[in-house]
Coordinates of C-alpha atoms in Angstrom, one line a residue:
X271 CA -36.5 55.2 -64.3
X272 CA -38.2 56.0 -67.4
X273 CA -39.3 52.4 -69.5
X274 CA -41.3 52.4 -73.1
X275 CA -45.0 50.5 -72.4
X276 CA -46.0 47.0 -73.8
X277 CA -47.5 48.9 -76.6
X278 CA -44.4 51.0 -77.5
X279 CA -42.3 47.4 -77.8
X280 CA -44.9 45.8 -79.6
X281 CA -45.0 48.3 -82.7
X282 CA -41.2 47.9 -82.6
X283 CA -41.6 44.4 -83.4
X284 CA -44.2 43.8 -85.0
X285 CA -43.0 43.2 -88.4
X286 CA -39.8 41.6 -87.4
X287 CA -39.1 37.6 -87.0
X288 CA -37.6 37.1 -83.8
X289 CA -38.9 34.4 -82.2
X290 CA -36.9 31.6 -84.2
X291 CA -38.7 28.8 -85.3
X292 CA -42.3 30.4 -84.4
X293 CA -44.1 32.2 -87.1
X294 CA -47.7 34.2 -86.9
X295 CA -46.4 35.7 -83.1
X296 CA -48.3 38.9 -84.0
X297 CA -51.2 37.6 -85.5
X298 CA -52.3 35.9 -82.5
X299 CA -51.4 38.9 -80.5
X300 CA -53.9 40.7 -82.2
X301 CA -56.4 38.0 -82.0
X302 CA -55.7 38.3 -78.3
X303 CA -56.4 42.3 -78.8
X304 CA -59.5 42.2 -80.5
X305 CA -61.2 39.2 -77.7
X306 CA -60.6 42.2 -75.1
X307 CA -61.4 44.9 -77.5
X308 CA -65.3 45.1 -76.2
X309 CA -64.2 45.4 -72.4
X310 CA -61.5 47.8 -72.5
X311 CA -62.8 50.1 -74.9
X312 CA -65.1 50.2 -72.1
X313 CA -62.7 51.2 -70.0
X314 CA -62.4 48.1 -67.7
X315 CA -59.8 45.9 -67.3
X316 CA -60.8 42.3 -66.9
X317 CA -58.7 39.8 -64.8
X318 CA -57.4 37.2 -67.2
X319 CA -55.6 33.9 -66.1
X320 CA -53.9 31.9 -68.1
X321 CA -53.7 28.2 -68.7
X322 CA -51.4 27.9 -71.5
X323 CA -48.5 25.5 -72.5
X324 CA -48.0 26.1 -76.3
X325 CA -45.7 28.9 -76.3
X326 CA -46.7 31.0 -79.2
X327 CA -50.6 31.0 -77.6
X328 CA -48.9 31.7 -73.8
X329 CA -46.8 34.6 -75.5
X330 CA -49.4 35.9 -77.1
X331 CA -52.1 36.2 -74.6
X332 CA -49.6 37.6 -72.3
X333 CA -48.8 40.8 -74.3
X334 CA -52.1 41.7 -75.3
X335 CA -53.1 41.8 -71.3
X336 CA -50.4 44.0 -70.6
X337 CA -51.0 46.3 -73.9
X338 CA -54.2 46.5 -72.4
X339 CA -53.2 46.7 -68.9
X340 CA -55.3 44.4 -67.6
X341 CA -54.2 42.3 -64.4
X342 CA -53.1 38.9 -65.4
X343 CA -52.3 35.8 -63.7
X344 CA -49.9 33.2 -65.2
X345 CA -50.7 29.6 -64.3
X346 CA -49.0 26.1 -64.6
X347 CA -50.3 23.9 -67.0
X348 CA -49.0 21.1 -64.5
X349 CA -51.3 22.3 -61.8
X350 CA -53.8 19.7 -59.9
X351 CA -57.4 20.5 -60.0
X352 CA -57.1 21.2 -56.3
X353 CA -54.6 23.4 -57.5
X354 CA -56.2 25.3 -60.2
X355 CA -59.6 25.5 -57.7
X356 CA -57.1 27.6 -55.0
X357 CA -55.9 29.5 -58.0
X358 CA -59.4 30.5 -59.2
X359 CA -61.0 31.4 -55.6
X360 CA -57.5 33.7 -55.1
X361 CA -57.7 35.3 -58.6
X362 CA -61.4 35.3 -59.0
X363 CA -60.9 35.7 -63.1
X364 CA -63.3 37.3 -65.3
X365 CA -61.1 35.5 -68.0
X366 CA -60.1 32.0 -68.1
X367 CA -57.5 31.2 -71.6
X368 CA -57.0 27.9 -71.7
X369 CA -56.1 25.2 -74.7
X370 CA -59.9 25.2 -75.0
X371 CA -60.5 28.6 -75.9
X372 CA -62.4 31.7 -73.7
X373 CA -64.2 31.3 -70.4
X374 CA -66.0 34.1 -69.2
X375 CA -67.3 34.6 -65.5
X376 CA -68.8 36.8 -63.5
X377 CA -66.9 38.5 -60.6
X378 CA -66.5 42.0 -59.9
X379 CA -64.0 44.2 -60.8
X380 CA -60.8 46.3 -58.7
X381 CA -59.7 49.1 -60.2
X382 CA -56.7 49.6 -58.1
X383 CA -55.4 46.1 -59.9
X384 CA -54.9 47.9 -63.4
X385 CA -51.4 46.4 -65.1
X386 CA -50.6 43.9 -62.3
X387 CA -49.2 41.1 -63.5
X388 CA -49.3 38.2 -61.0
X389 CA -46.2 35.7 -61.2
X390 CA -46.3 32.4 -59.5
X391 CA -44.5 31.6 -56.2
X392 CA -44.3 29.2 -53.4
X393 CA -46.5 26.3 -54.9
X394 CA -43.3 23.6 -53.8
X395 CA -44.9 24.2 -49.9
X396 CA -48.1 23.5 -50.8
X397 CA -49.8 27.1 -51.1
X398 CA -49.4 28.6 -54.5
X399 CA -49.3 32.6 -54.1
X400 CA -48.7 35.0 -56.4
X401 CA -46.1 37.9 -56.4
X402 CA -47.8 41.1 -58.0
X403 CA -45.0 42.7 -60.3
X404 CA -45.6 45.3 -63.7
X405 CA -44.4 46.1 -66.6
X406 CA -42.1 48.3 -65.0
X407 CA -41.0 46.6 -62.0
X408 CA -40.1 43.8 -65.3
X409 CA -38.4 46.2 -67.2
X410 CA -36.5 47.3 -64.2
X411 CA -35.0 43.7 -63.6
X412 CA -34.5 43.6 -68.2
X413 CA -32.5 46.7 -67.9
X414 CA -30.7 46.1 -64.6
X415 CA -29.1 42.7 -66.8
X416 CA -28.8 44.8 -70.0
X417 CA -26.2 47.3 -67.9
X418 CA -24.5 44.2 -65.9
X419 CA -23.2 42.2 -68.4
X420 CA -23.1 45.7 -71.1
X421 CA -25.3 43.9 -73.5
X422 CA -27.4 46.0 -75.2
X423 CA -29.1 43.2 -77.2
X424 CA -29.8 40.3 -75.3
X425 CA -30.5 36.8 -77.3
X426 CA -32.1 34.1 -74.8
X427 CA -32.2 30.2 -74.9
X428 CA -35.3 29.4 -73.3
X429 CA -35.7 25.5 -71.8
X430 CA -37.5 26.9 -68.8
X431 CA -41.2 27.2 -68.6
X432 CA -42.8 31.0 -69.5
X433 CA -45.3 31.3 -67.2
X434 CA -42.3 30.9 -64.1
X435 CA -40.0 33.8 -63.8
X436 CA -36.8 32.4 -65.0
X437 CA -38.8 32.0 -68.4
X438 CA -40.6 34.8 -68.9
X439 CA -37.6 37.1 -68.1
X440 CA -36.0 35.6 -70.9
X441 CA -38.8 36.7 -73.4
X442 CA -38.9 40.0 -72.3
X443 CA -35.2 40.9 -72.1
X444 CA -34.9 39.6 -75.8
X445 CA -38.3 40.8 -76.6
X446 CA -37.5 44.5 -75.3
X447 CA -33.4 44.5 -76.4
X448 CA -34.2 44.0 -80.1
X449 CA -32.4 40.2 -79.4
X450 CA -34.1 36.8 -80.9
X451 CA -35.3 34.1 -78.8
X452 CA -35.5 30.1 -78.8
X453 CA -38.1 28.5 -77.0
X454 CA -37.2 24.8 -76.5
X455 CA -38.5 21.3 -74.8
X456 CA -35.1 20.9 -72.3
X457 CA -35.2 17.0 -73.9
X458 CA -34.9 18.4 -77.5
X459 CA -32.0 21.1 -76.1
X460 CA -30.2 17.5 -74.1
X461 CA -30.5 16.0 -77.3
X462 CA -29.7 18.3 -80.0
X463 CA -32.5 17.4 -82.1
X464 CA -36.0 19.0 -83.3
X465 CA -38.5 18.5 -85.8
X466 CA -38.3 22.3 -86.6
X467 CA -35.7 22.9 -89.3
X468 CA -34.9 26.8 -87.3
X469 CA -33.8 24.9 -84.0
X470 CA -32.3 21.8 -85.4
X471 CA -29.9 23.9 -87.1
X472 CA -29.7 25.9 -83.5
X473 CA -29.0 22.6 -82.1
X474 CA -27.1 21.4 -84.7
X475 CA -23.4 20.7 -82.7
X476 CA -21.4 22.5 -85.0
X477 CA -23.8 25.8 -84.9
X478 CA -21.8 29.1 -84.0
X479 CA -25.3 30.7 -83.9
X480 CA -25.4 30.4 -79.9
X481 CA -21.4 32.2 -79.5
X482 CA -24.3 35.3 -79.4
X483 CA -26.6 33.6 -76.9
X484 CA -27.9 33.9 -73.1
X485 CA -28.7 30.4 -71.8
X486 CA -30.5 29.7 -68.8
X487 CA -30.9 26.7 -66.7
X488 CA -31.1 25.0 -63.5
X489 CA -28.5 22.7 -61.0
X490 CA -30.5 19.7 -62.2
X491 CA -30.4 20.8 -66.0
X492 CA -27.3 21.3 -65.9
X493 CA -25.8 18.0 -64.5
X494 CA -27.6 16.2 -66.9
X495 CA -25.8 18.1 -69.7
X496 CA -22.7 17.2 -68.0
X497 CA -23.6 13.7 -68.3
X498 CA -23.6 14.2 -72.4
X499 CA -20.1 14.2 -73.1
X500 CA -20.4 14.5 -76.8
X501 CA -22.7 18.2 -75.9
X502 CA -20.5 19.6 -73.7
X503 CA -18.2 21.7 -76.6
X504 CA -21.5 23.2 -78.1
X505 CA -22.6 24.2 -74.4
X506 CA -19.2 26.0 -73.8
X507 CA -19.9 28.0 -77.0
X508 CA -23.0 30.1 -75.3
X509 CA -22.2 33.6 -74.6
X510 CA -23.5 32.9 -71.0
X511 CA -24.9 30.5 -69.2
X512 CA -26.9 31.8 -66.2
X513 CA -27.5 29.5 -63.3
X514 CA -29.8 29.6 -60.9
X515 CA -33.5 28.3 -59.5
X516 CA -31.9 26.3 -56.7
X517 CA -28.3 26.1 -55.1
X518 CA -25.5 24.3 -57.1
X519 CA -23.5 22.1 -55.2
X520 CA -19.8 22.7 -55.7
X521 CA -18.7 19.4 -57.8
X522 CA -21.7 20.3 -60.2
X523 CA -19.8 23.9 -60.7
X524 CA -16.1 22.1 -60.6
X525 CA -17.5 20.0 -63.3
X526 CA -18.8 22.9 -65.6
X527 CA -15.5 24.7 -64.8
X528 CA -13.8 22.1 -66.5
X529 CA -15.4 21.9 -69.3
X530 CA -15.2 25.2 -70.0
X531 CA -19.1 26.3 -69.4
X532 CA -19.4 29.7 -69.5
X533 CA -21.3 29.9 -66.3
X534 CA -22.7 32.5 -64.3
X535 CA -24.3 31.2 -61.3
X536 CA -27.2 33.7 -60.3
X537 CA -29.1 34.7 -57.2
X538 CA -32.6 35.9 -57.4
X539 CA -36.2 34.9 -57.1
X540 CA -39.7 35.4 -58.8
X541 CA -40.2 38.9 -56.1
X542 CA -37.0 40.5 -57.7
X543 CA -38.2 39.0 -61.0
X544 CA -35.3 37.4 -61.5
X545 CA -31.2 38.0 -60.5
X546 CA -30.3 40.7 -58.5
X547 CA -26.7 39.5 -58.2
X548 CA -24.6 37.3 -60.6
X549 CA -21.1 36.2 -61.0
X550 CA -19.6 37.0 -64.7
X551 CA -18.5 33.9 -66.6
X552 CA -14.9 35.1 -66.5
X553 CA -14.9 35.5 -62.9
X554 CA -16.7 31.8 -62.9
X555 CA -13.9 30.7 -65.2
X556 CA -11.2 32.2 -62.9
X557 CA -11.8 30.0 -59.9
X558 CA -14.3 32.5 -58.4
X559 CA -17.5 31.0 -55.7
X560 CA -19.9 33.1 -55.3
X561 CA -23.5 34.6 -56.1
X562 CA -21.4 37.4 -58.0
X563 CA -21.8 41.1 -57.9
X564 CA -25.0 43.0 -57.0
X565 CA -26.5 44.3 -60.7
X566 CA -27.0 48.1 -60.9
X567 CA -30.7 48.2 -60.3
X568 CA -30.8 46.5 -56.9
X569 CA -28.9 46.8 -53.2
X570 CA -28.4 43.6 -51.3
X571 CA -27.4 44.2 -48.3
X572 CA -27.2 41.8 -44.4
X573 CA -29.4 41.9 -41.7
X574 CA -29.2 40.9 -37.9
X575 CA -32.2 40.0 -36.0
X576 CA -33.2 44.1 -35.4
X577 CA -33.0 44.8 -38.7
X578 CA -29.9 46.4 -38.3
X579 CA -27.0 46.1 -41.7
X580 CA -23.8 44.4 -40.9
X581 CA -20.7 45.1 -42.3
X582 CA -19.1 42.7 -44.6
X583 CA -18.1 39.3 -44.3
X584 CA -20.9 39.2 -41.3
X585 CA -23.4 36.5 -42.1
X586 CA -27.3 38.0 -41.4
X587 CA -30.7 37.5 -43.4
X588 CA -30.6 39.0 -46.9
X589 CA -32.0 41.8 -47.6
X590 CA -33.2 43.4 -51.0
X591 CA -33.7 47.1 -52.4
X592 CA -34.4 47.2 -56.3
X593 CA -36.7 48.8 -58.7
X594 CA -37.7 45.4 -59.8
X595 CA -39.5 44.2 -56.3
X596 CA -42.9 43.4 -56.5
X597 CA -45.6 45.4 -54.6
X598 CA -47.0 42.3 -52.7
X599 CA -47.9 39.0 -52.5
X600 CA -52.1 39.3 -54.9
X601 CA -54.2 40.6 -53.4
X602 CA -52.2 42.3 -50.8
X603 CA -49.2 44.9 -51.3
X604 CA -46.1 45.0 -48.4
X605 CA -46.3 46.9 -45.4
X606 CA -42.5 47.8 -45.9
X607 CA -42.3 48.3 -50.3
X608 CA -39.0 49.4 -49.8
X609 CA -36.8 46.5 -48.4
X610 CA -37.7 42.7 -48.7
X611 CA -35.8 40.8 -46.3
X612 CA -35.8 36.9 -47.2
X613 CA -35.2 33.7 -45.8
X614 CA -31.7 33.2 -46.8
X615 CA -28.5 33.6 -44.9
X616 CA -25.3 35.6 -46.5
X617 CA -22.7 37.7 -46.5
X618 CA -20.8 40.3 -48.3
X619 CA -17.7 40.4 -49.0
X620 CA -14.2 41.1 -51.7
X621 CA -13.6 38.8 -54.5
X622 CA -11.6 37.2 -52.3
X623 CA -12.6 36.0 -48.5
X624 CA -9.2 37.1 -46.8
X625 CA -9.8 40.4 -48.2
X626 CA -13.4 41.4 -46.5
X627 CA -12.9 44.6 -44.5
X628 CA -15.2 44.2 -41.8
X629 CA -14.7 47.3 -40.7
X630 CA -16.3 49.2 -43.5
X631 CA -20.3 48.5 -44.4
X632 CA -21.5 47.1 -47.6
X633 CA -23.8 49.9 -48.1
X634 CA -21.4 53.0 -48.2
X635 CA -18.6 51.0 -50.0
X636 CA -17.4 52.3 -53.2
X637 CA -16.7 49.2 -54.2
X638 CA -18.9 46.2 -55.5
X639 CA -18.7 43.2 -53.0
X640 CA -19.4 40.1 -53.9
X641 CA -22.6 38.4 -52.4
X642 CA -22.3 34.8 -50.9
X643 CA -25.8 32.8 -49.8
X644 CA -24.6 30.5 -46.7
X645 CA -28.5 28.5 -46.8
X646 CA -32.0 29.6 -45.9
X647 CA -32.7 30.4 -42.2
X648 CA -36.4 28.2 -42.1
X649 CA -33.8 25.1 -43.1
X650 CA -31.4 25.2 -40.2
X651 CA -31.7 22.3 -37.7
X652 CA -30.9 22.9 -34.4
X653 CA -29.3 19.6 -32.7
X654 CA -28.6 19.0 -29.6
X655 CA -27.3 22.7 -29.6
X656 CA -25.1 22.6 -32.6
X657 CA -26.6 24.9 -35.8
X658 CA -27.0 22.5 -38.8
X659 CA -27.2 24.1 -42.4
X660 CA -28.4 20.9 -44.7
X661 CA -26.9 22.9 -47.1
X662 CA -23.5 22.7 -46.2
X663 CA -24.4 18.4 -45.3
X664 CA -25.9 18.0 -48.6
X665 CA -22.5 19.2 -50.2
X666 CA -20.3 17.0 -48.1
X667 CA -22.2 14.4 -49.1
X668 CA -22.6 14.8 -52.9
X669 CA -18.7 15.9 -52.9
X670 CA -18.5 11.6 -51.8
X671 CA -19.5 10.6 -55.2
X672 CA -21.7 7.6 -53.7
X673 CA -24.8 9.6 -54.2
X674 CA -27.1 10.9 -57.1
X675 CA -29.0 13.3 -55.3
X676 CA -29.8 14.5 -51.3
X677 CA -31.4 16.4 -49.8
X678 CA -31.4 17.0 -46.0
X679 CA -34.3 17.8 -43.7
X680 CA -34.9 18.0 -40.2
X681 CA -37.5 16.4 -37.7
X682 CA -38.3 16.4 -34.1
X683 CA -36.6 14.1 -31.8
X684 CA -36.7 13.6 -28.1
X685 CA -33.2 13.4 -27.4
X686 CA -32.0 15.9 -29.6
X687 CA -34.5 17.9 -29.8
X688 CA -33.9 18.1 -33.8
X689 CA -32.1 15.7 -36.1
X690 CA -31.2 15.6 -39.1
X691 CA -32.5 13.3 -41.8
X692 CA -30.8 12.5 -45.6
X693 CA -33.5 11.2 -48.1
X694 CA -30.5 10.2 -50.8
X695 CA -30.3 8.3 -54.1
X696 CA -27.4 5.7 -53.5
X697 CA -25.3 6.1 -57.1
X698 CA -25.8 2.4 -57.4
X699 CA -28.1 0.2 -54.9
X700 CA -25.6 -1.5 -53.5
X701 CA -24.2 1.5 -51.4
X702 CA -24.8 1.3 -47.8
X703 CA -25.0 4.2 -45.8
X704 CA -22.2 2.8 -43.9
X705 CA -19.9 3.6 -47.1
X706 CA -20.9 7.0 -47.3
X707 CA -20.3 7.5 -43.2
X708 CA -17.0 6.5 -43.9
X709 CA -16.6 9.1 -47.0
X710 CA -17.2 12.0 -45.0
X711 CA -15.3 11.9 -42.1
X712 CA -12.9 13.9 -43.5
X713 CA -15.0 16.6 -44.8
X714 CA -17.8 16.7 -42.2
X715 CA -18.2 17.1 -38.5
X716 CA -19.7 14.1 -36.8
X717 CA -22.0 16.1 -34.8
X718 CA -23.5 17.2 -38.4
X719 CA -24.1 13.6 -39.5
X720 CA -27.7 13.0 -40.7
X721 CA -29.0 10.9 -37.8
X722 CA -31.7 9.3 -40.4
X723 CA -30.6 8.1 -43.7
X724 CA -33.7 7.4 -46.6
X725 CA -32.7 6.0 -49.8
X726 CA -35.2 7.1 -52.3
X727 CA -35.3 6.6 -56.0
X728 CA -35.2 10.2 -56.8
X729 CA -36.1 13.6 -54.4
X730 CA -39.2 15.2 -55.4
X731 CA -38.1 18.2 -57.2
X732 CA -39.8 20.7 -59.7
X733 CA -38.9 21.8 -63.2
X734 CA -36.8 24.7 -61.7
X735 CA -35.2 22.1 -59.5
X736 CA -36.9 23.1 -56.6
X737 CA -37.6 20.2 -54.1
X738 CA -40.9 19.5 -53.0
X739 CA -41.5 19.9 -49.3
X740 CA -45.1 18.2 -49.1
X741 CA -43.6 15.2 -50.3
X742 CA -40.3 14.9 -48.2
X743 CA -42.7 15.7 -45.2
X744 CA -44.9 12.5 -46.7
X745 CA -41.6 10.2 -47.1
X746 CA -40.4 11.3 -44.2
X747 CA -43.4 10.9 -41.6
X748 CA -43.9 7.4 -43.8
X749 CA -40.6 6.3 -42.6
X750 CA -40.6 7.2 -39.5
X751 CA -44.1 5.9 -38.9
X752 CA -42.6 2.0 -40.0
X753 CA -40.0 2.6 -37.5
X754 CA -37.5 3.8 -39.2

């Protein structure tokens, strides 16, 4: 498939005011142009990474290294030095942005790297990598949406940060559609207010300006919008509201259903950049659970433990074909380009479960299934010979109401070989664990029971809503180590 370059966008908008609330977008790009102007005339292309939280700078030193085609890395601003000293030894830059200004260093150049753009991944386990994606691996994933949800324009809400994937895919689909974009704090968006007089009046509660606007946000995000009762009819005015980051649990979604929120709970991840299946508000609206349809650039499809597809309705590792895969994790590219088979468990089926034909494949269907993520296959806890998906535990135990947040992890025991453990926030501290035992036994095998309970005052969890598995391994080994 055949996509216009950085350049070709660029000139499209260059005299246009699109970014709302943000003016002088393509004078810094061109300020951005003319630091690089000496190398690449020279024909090399330097490594750049960036260390940038203002958006207008972040935005703007991003498209001039991929006018340029020069690799780029996109870093956290959040980072620890220990952090940001694995980041530089991987990336070995020959340009450092940064709030400071320009850093220039001396490492040698890889021509094979031309036009890679390097996306963070996997920092919540401790070892931040980068998937390697392009401009048209991006464009694939911008287009792939455009055709899904027949939008030719696409006008994005952005509370998420840019330099993760669930931000920057929101530039560039309204960057590359001709569509406008707000960049907010997510505490400005809660709150409905801002200093800028563009986004006040975005935020204002009576707007109709976002009746034409994508929004994007995580489970966490969400349920504290859910909380603001006096938000909730300006949040059911967005065109759509995609979901996604981490799994919803379904009281969060029952809630949004009621209100009206016209969700569309996605799956995807920074390899695919971004969805590659997503349930339609409507659908959402209608009652429907699932990760939605598979959108028209990708195949997803189930794997057993050879590799082989299943037919639908057969639960097997996900696997993904689309045009907007990365080539690698930087500075390696895949063995296999062609399929990435993840850690999560799902199954394909009809709209509705009682209609899955297992009899007929996912892959030679002429019709669309429906994609449903069961967990993630490195989470299951094997106890005492009974599968465990925290998952599914996590949900019973939210569905209680007793609880603010859980999360469920497992650790090695001598009797059972695995248990598993709860770190929870009680919704008040006077709830005993006893309480919520006595709330699930309707809804949860015993034999599923978190053996180990830990009340904490909140799970360590990221921006995206992504828990932190460093530091439930540290609570965990803490309490266990005090005899609990």
């Amino acid at each position: 498939m055949e996509h216009s370059s950085a350049t070709d966008y660029f000139q499209k908008r260059l005299h246009e005011q699109w970014l709302l609330g943000i003016d002088g977008w393509t004078v810094r790009t061109q300020a951005r142009l003319h630091q690089l102007s000496s190398l690449t005339q020279a024909g090399t292309h330097p490594r750049i990474l960036l260390n940038l939280q203002d958006p207008l700078e972040f935005l703007a030193a991003f498209m001039a290294a991929c006018i340029t085609e020069s690799p780029v890395f996109l870093g956290n601003p959040s980072w620890s030095r220990a952090d940001w000293e694995q980041v530089i030894a991987l990336s070995q830059p020959h340009i450092i942005w940064d709030a400071a200004g320009q850093t220039f260093t001396e490492n040698p150049f890889t021509p094979h790297q031309k036009s890679w753009i390097m996306v963070p991944t996997g920092g919540s386990s401790g070892k931040i990598r980068f998937a390697i994606h392009t401009w048209s691996t991006l464009m694939a994933s911008v287009q792939g949406c455009q055709q899904y949800f027949e939008s030719p324009t696409i006008n994005s809400c952005c509370t998420l940060p840019l330099h993760h994937v669930s931000g920057l895919m929101q530039f560039l689909r309204s960057f590359t559609t001709g569509g406008r974009l707000a960049i907010l704090p997510f505490d400005d968006f809660l709150n409905g207010v801002s200093s800028n007089p563009a986004l006040a009046a975005f935020l204002d509660s009576q707007s109709q300006e976002v009746q034409a606007f994508f929004l994007s946000l995580v489970p966490t995000q969400l349920q504290r919008l859910l909380q603001r009762p006096e938000r909730l009819p300006w949040l059911a005015r967005f065109q759509t509201v995609l979901l996604g980051g981490a799994p919803a649990w379904p009281e969060l979604l029952n809630a949004a259903r009621k209100h009206k929120v016209r969700l569309a709970p996605t799956y995807g991840m920074t390899e695919t950049a971004s969805q590659v299946a997503t349930l339609k508000p409507d659908d959402f609206l209608a009652g429907h659970y699932s990760s939605g349809q598979v959108l028209p650039h990708a195949q997803v499809l189930a794997q057993d433990d050879d590799q082989r597809f299943l037919p639908r309705n057969q639960t097997g590792r996900i696997a993904i074909q689309s045009q907007s895969l990365c080539l690698g994790y930087y500075p390696e590219r895949f063995a296999n380009p062609e399929t990435f088979v993840t850690d999560d468990l799902g199954y394909l089926c009809d709209e509705q479960p009682s209609a899955c034909r297992q009899e007929q494949d996912a892959h030679i269907s002429g019709k669309t299934p429906h994609l449903h993520v069961v967990g993630r296959d490195s989470r299951k806890i094997i106890s005492g010979g009974e599968n465990i998906f925290p998952e599914e535990v996590e949900a019973a135990i939210r569905a209680t109401g007793l609880v603010k947040d859980v999360y469920v992890t497992g650790a090695p025991d001598s009797e059972w070989g695995e248990v598993a453990i709860a770190l929870y926030v009680p919704i008040t501290p006077s709830r005993s664990v006893l309480e919520i035992q006595a709330a699930l036994q309707n809804t949860l095998s015993k034999l599923k029971y978190p053996k180990r309970w830990i009340a904490v005052e909140q799970i360590p969890r990221n921006a995206q809503g992504k828990v932190s598995q460093m530091q439930v391994a540290m609570e965990v080994r803490s309490h266990l180590s005090n005899g609990g």
